[in-house]
Short mmCIF file of C-alpha atoms and ligand atoms in Angstrom, two decimals:
data_model
loop_
_atom_site.label_atom_id
_atom_site.label_comp_id
_atom_site.label_asym_id
_atom_site.label_seq_id
_atom_site.Cartn_x
_atom_site.Cartn_y
_atom_site.Cartn_z
CA MET U 1 48.96 -5.72 32.29
CA VAL U 2 45.63 -5.78 30.83
CA ASN U 3 44.36 -8.13 28.53
CA GLN U 4 45.16 -8.27 24.94
CA LYS U 5 41.37 -9.38 24.27
CA TYR U 6 39.92 -6.28 26.55
CA LEU U 7 41.63 -3.73 25.14
CA ASP U 8 40.30 -5.32 21.68
CA LYS U 9 36.92 -4.94 22.53
CA ALA U 10 37.21 -1.59 23.79
CA GLU U 11 38.88 -0.78 20.63
CA VAL U 12 35.54 -1.99 18.61
CA LEU U 13 33.14 -0.13 19.91
CA ILE U 14 35.41 2.95 20.43
CA GLU U 15 35.47 2.30 16.24
CA ALA U 16 31.68 2.52 16.30
CA LEU U 17 31.20 5.76 18.12
CA PRO U 18 31.71 8.28 14.87
CA TYR U 19 28.68 5.64 13.41
CA ILE U 20 26.58 6.74 17.04
CA GLN U 21 26.75 10.29 16.51
CA ARG U 22 26.74 10.58 12.44
CA PHE U 23 23.63 8.30 12.40
CA ASN U 24 22.44 10.05 15.26
CA ARG U 25 18.19 9.88 14.48
CA LYS U 26 18.93 9.07 10.89
CA ILE U 27 16.34 7.17 9.01
CA VAL U 28 18.36 3.54 8.21
CA VAL U 29 15.64 1.57 6.09
CA ILE U 30 16.37 -2.26 6.47
CA LYS U 31 15.24 -4.97 3.40
CA TYR U 32 15.02 -8.26 5.24
CA GLY U 33 15.11 -11.39 2.68
CA GLY U 34 16.74 -14.15 1.37
CA SER U 35 18.28 -16.85 3.62
CA ALA U 36 18.33 -14.89 6.94
CA MET U 37 14.49 -14.99 6.68
CA LEU U 38 14.71 -18.99 7.11
CA ASP U 39 16.55 -19.63 9.72
CA GLU U 40 15.88 -19.18 12.87
CA GLU U 41 19.11 -18.35 14.43
CA LEU U 42 20.20 -15.38 11.52
CA LYS U 43 16.10 -13.79 11.61
CA ARG U 44 17.21 -13.36 15.20
CA ASN U 45 20.36 -12.02 14.33
CA VAL U 46 18.99 -9.96 12.59
CA ILE U 47 16.21 -8.36 14.53
CA LYS U 48 19.21 -8.04 17.20
CA ASP U 49 21.05 -5.62 14.92
CA ALA U 50 17.70 -3.54 14.29
CA VAL U 51 16.79 -2.96 18.18
CA LEU U 52 20.39 -2.22 18.97
CA LEU U 53 20.00 0.51 16.15
CA LYS U 54 17.44 1.41 16.96
CA LEU U 55 18.30 1.74 20.96
CA VAL U 56 21.51 3.59 19.59
CA GLY U 57 19.44 6.39 18.39
CA PHE U 58 18.81 5.31 15.29
CA LYS U 59 15.52 4.95 13.32
CA PRO U 60 15.54 2.01 10.94
CA ILE U 61 12.39 0.92 9.39
CA ILE U 62 12.55 -2.85 8.08
CA VAL U 63 10.84 -3.86 4.75
CA HIS U 64 10.54 -7.76 4.66
CA GLY U 65 9.15 -9.95 1.59
CA GLY U 66 7.77 -13.18 1.95
CA GLY U 67 11.01 -15.64 1.49
CA LYS U 68 10.03 -19.51 0.18
CA GLU U 69 6.76 -18.81 2.82
CA ILE U 70 4.52 -17.82 0.09
CA SER U 71 5.91 -20.54 -2.55
CA ARG U 72 5.34 -23.14 0.46
CA TRP U 73 1.94 -22.24 1.33
CA VAL U 74 0.61 -22.36 -2.46
CA GLY U 75 2.04 -25.41 -2.21
CA LYS U 76 0.16 -26.25 0.99
CA VAL U 77 -3.37 -25.43 -0.41
CA GLY U 78 -2.93 -27.79 -3.10
CA MET U 79 -2.55 -24.74 -5.95
CA GLU U 80 -1.01 -25.51 -9.12
CA PRO U 81 1.51 -22.51 -10.04
CA ARG U 82 1.21 -21.14 -13.13
CA PHE U 83 4.04 -19.67 -15.45
CA ILE U 84 4.27 -17.19 -18.18
CA ASN U 85 7.93 -16.98 -19.63
CA GLY U 86 9.24 -18.72 -16.76
CA LEU U 87 7.53 -15.87 -14.03
CA ARG U 88 4.90 -16.99 -11.44
CA VAL U 89 2.12 -15.89 -12.54
CA THR U 90 -0.03 -14.26 -9.47
CA ASP U 91 -3.24 -15.03 -9.74
CA LYS U 92 -6.34 -13.22 -6.97
CA ASP U 93 -6.24 -16.85 -5.58
CA THR U 94 -1.95 -16.81 -4.86
CA MET U 95 -2.21 -13.11 -4.11
CA GLU U 96 -4.66 -13.79 -1.25
CA ILE U 97 -2.34 -16.58 -0.39
CA ALA U 98 0.58 -13.81 -0.48
CA GLU U 99 -0.95 -11.36 1.59
CA MET U 100 -2.01 -13.68 4.51
CA VAL U 101 1.46 -14.65 4.29
CA LEU U 102 3.39 -11.66 4.42
CA ALA U 103 1.07 -10.44 7.19
CA LYS U 104 2.06 -13.43 8.91
CA VAL U 105 5.97 -13.37 8.88
CA ASN U 106 5.01 -9.62 9.46
CA LYS U 107 3.54 -9.98 12.81
CA GLU U 108 6.35 -13.17 13.84
CA LEU U 109 8.94 -10.08 13.08
CA VAL U 110 6.92 -7.70 15.34
CA THR U 111 6.68 -10.02 17.78
CA LEU U 112 10.64 -10.85 18.04
CA VAL U 113 11.28 -7.05 18.08
CA GLU U 114 8.82 -6.47 21.42
CA SER U 115 10.44 -9.72 22.82
CA LEU U 116 13.58 -7.90 22.81
CA GLY U 117 11.61 -4.87 24.51
CA VAL U 118 11.21 -2.34 21.56
CA GLN U 119 8.11 -0.87 20.49
CA ALA U 120 7.78 -2.70 16.73
CA VAL U 121 4.49 -1.91 14.85
CA GLY U 122 3.40 -3.55 11.38
CA VAL U 123 2.05 -2.35 8.39
CA SER U 124 1.61 -3.72 4.70
CA GLY U 125 1.64 -0.73 1.88
CA LYS U 126 -1.68 -0.29 2.00
CA ASP U 127 -2.29 1.23 5.91
CA GLY U 128 -2.21 4.68 5.38
CA GLY U 129 -1.83 4.85 2.03
CA LEU U 130 2.02 3.39 2.23
CA LEU U 131 1.97 2.34 -1.25
CA GLN U 132 0.67 2.72 -4.06
CA CYS U 133 0.45 1.13 -7.22
CA ARG U 134 -0.23 0.09 -10.23
CA LYS U 135 0.15 -2.95 -12.50
CA LYS U 136 3.60 -4.03 -13.97
CA LEU U 137 4.29 -5.86 -16.96
CA SER U 138 6.68 -8.13 -17.58
CA LYS U 139 8.19 -7.82 -20.65
CA GLY U 140 4.98 -6.69 -22.42
CA GLU U 141 3.46 -9.88 -20.04
CA ASP U 142 0.70 -9.48 -17.76
CA ILE U 143 1.55 -11.49 -14.99
CA GLY U 144 -1.23 -11.12 -12.77
CA TYR U 145 -1.46 -8.72 -9.81
CA VAL U 146 2.25 -7.57 -9.14
CA GLY U 147 2.47 -3.97 -8.58
CA GLU U 148 4.65 -1.43 -9.21
CA VAL U 149 5.01 1.60 -6.78
CA THR U 150 3.81 4.53 -8.56
CA LYS U 151 3.21 7.03 -5.32
CA VAL U 152 4.36 6.65 -1.50
CA ASN U 153 2.35 8.56 1.03
CA PRO U 154 4.91 7.97 3.90
CA LYS U 155 3.34 9.67 6.77
CA ILE U 156 2.04 6.52 8.70
CA LEU U 157 5.49 5.87 9.11
CA GLN U 158 7.20 9.28 10.05
CA ASP U 159 3.98 9.21 13.15
CA LEU U 160 5.30 5.62 14.39
CA LEU U 161 9.37 7.08 13.96
CA GLU U 162 7.78 10.22 15.80
CA ARG U 163 6.24 8.30 18.48
CA ASP U 164 9.85 6.10 18.72
CA PHE U 165 8.32 2.46 17.22
CA LEU U 166 9.86 0.32 15.16
CA PRO U 167 8.21 0.47 12.11
CA ILE U 168 8.31 -3.06 9.89
CA VAL U 169 6.59 -2.96 6.48
CA PHE U 170 4.91 -5.43 4.05
CA PRO U 171 4.86 -4.76 0.58
CA ILE U 172 1.80 -4.65 -0.64
CA GLY U 173 -0.54 -2.06 -2.06
CA PHE U 174 -3.56 -0.91 -3.76
CA ASP U 175 -4.25 0.74 -7.27
CA GLU U 176 -6.45 3.71 -7.69
CA ASN U 177 -9.26 0.76 -8.38
CA PHE U 178 -8.37 -0.53 -4.81
CA ASP U 179 -7.10 -4.00 -6.29
CA THR U 180 -4.58 -5.37 -4.34
CA TYR U 181 -1.15 -6.05 -5.46
CA ASN U 182 2.26 -7.91 -4.79
CA ILE U 183 5.07 -5.31 -4.78
CA ASN U 184 9.00 -6.38 -5.09
CA ALA U 185 10.18 -5.61 -1.16
CA ASP U 186 13.44 -4.43 -2.91
CA ASP U 187 11.61 -1.92 -5.29
CA ALA U 188 9.24 -0.99 -2.00
CA ALA U 189 12.59 -0.85 -0.07
CA CYS U 190 13.70 1.75 -2.29
CA ALA U 191 10.53 3.72 -2.83
CA ILE U 192 10.16 4.02 1.13
CA ALA U 193 14.03 5.28 2.08
CA GLU U 194 13.09 7.92 -0.99
CA ALA U 195 9.81 8.99 0.13
CA VAL U 196 11.34 9.39 4.07
CA ASN U 197 14.17 10.75 3.18
CA ALA U 198 16.70 8.04 4.46
CA GLU U 199 20.66 8.13 5.59
CA LYS U 200 20.47 4.61 4.45
CA LEU U 201 18.88 2.07 2.74
CA ALA U 202 20.34 -1.57 3.72
CA PHE U 203 19.86 -4.86 1.39
CA LEU U 204 20.67 -8.10 3.15
CA SER U 205 20.48 -10.62 0.72
CA ASP U 206 21.90 -14.18 -0.52
CA ILE U 207 25.07 -11.98 -1.87
CA GLU U 208 28.27 -10.80 0.02
CA GLY U 209 27.83 -7.39 -2.17
CA VAL U 210 29.29 -6.08 -5.94
CA TYR U 211 32.08 -7.90 -7.71
CA ARG U 212 34.21 -6.28 -9.71
CA ASP U 213 34.41 -9.37 -11.99
CA ALA U 214 30.98 -11.14 -11.27
CA GLU U 215 33.10 -14.66 -11.69
CA ASP U 216 35.56 -14.00 -9.61
CA PRO U 217 34.88 -13.78 -5.38
CA SER U 218 37.65 -12.27 -4.70
CA THR U 219 37.21 -9.03 -6.36
CA LEU U 220 34.39 -7.29 -3.73
CA ILE U 221 34.63 -3.82 -3.95
CA SER U 222 33.79 -2.01 -0.85
CA GLU U 223 33.26 1.04 -1.83
CA LEU U 224 31.47 2.24 -5.12
CA ARG U 225 29.98 5.88 -6.15
CA VAL U 226 27.07 5.96 -8.13
CA ASP U 227 29.00 7.07 -11.47
CA GLU U 228 31.16 3.52 -11.50
CA ALA U 229 28.52 1.28 -10.63
CA GLN U 230 26.65 2.66 -13.24
CA GLN U 231 29.22 1.87 -15.37
CA LEU U 232 29.72 -1.54 -13.98
CA ILE U 233 26.16 -2.06 -15.72
CA THR U 234 27.50 -0.68 -18.79
CA ASP U 235 30.05 -2.31 -19.47
CA GLY U 236 28.27 -5.31 -18.44
CA HIS U 237 30.27 -6.81 -15.61
CA VAL U 238 27.78 -7.39 -13.07
CA GLY U 239 25.92 -10.33 -12.94
CA GLY U 240 22.12 -10.70 -14.40
CA GLY U 241 20.65 -10.92 -10.71
CA MET U 242 22.77 -7.71 -9.21
CA ILE U 243 21.35 -5.56 -12.28
CA PRO U 244 18.13 -4.85 -10.42
CA LYS U 245 19.71 -4.09 -7.03
CA LEU U 246 22.56 -1.90 -8.60
CA LYS U 247 19.46 0.17 -10.40
CA ASN U 248 17.37 0.34 -6.94
CA CYS U 249 20.55 1.65 -5.31
CA ILE U 250 21.56 3.89 -8.25
CA ASP U 251 17.95 5.41 -7.84
CA ALA U 252 17.86 5.57 -3.90
CA ILE U 253 20.74 7.73 -3.89
CA GLU U 254 20.16 9.74 -7.03
CA ASN U 255 16.55 10.47 -5.01
CA GLY U 256 18.46 11.70 -1.77
CA VAL U 257 19.58 8.21 -0.27
CA ASN U 258 22.77 9.32 1.45
CA ARG U 259 24.17 5.79 1.32
CA VAL U 260 22.74 1.94 0.31
CA HIS U 261 24.65 -0.85 1.34
CA ILE U 262 24.46 -4.20 -0.29
CA LEU U 263 24.62 -7.31 2.36
CA ASP U 264 24.98 -10.60 3.15
CA GLY U 265 22.40 -11.74 5.10
CA ARG U 266 24.24 -15.03 5.82
CA ILE U 267 26.28 -13.53 8.00
CA PRO U 268 25.33 -12.95 11.09
CA HIS U 269 25.33 -9.33 12.48
CA SER U 270 26.26 -8.59 8.79
CA LEU U 271 24.13 -4.86 9.48
CA LEU U 272 26.44 -3.81 12.70
CA LEU U 273 29.62 -5.07 11.06
CA GLU U 274 28.61 -2.69 8.28
CA ILE U 275 27.60 0.28 10.16
CA PHE U 276 29.18 0.32 12.85
CA THR U 277 33.01 -0.50 11.60
CA ASN U 278 35.49 1.68 9.10
CA LYS U 279 35.99 -1.17 6.66
CA GLY U 280 32.12 -2.37 6.27
CA ILE U 281 31.76 -5.81 5.36
CA GLY U 282 29.36 -5.65 2.17
CA THR U 283 29.35 -2.53 -1.21
CA ALA U 284 28.53 1.19 0.59
CA ILE U 285 26.99 2.53 -2.62
CA LEU U 286 28.00 6.62 -2.56
CA LYS U 287 26.91 10.19 -4.29
CA ASP U 288 29.61 10.74 -6.85
CA ASP U 289 30.81 13.46 -4.41
CA GLY U 290 30.60 10.86 -1.27
CA GLU U 291 33.66 10.49 0.96
CA LYS U 292 34.96 7.37 0.72
CA TYR U 293 35.73 6.39 4.38
CA TYR U 294 38.04 3.05 3.42
CA ASN U 295 40.09 2.99 0.22
CA GLU U 296 40.45 -0.46 -1.24
CA HIS U 297 43.56 -0.07 -2.67
CA ALA U 298 45.31 1.66 0.41
N1 LIG H 1 31.39 -1.45 2.62
C1 LIG H 1 32.10 -0.43 3.22
N2 LIG H 1 33.67 0.30 2.61
N3 LIG H 1 31.31 0.52 4.10
C2 LIG H 1 31.74 0.89 4.99
C3 LIG H 1 30.94 1.47 5.88
C4 LIG H 1 31.30 2.84 6.54
C5 LIG H 1 30.85 3.77 7.85
N4 LIG H 1 30.77 2.59 8.60
C6 LIG H 1 29.20 3.18 7.08
O1 LIG H 1 27.87 3.04 7.16
O2 LIG H 1 28.61 4.14 6.44
#
């Protein structure tokens, strides 16, 4: 008798087969942020997942933020953070630190990928004019060097993918006067996914996914069409922090990305569990005519 344990393992690998086939040579943009950036073990796991995606033939692009590192360094150099309406102001000095810290985090990620045998190249949104931006006001207030993307020039990413590198992007760009701006990493990932015609965009953050009832974690939604997502926002069913995320997801799908996934980066290998299983682990957002692979009510 063959041990059931082995059969189960084989089953898991076979379940991955159609996805390996379907997403071969397809671009998958991974927004990497949240706790999974702070914990070394989780960090290694995320990077291993991206490396695995690369090695089975997908074309991953990682877009990352600085997490708590930027605030930590602002404190370390003894700068007093300034706030307007509860939002931190990014003045010239803060911007300088943010750029240094993000570049450092970026090279750490490049090193991790390289240590796993895949060639990675780190780029900022400045390189090759990848992310062009302008000052973003927050509720009409000027909060400093915070930018919103106005244009993406994806050539640098396309060239790197063509040559089989794994691009790792940090979201800093310049405006038309070549002033430097910090860009929200979710927004940057979304704009990049649209510009490169990504098959998938996956957000790794500190939330399991979208809930039907924001107060009740047992109502995690497995698959959601764009119109349903829009409805959730209109009906006021999604919590405050989720609204901009969901809007980004809707925007990405309306601009050509096939599927967007909201995943919990605190769960080890959530990326693999989402992409290589039928049921996934987070919330998948699909086009209005998107085929649901898995019916939560079935
Ligand atoms: N949360 C979900 N229901 N995910 C389904 C994922 C299906 C498939 N593995 C994909 O990557 O598209």
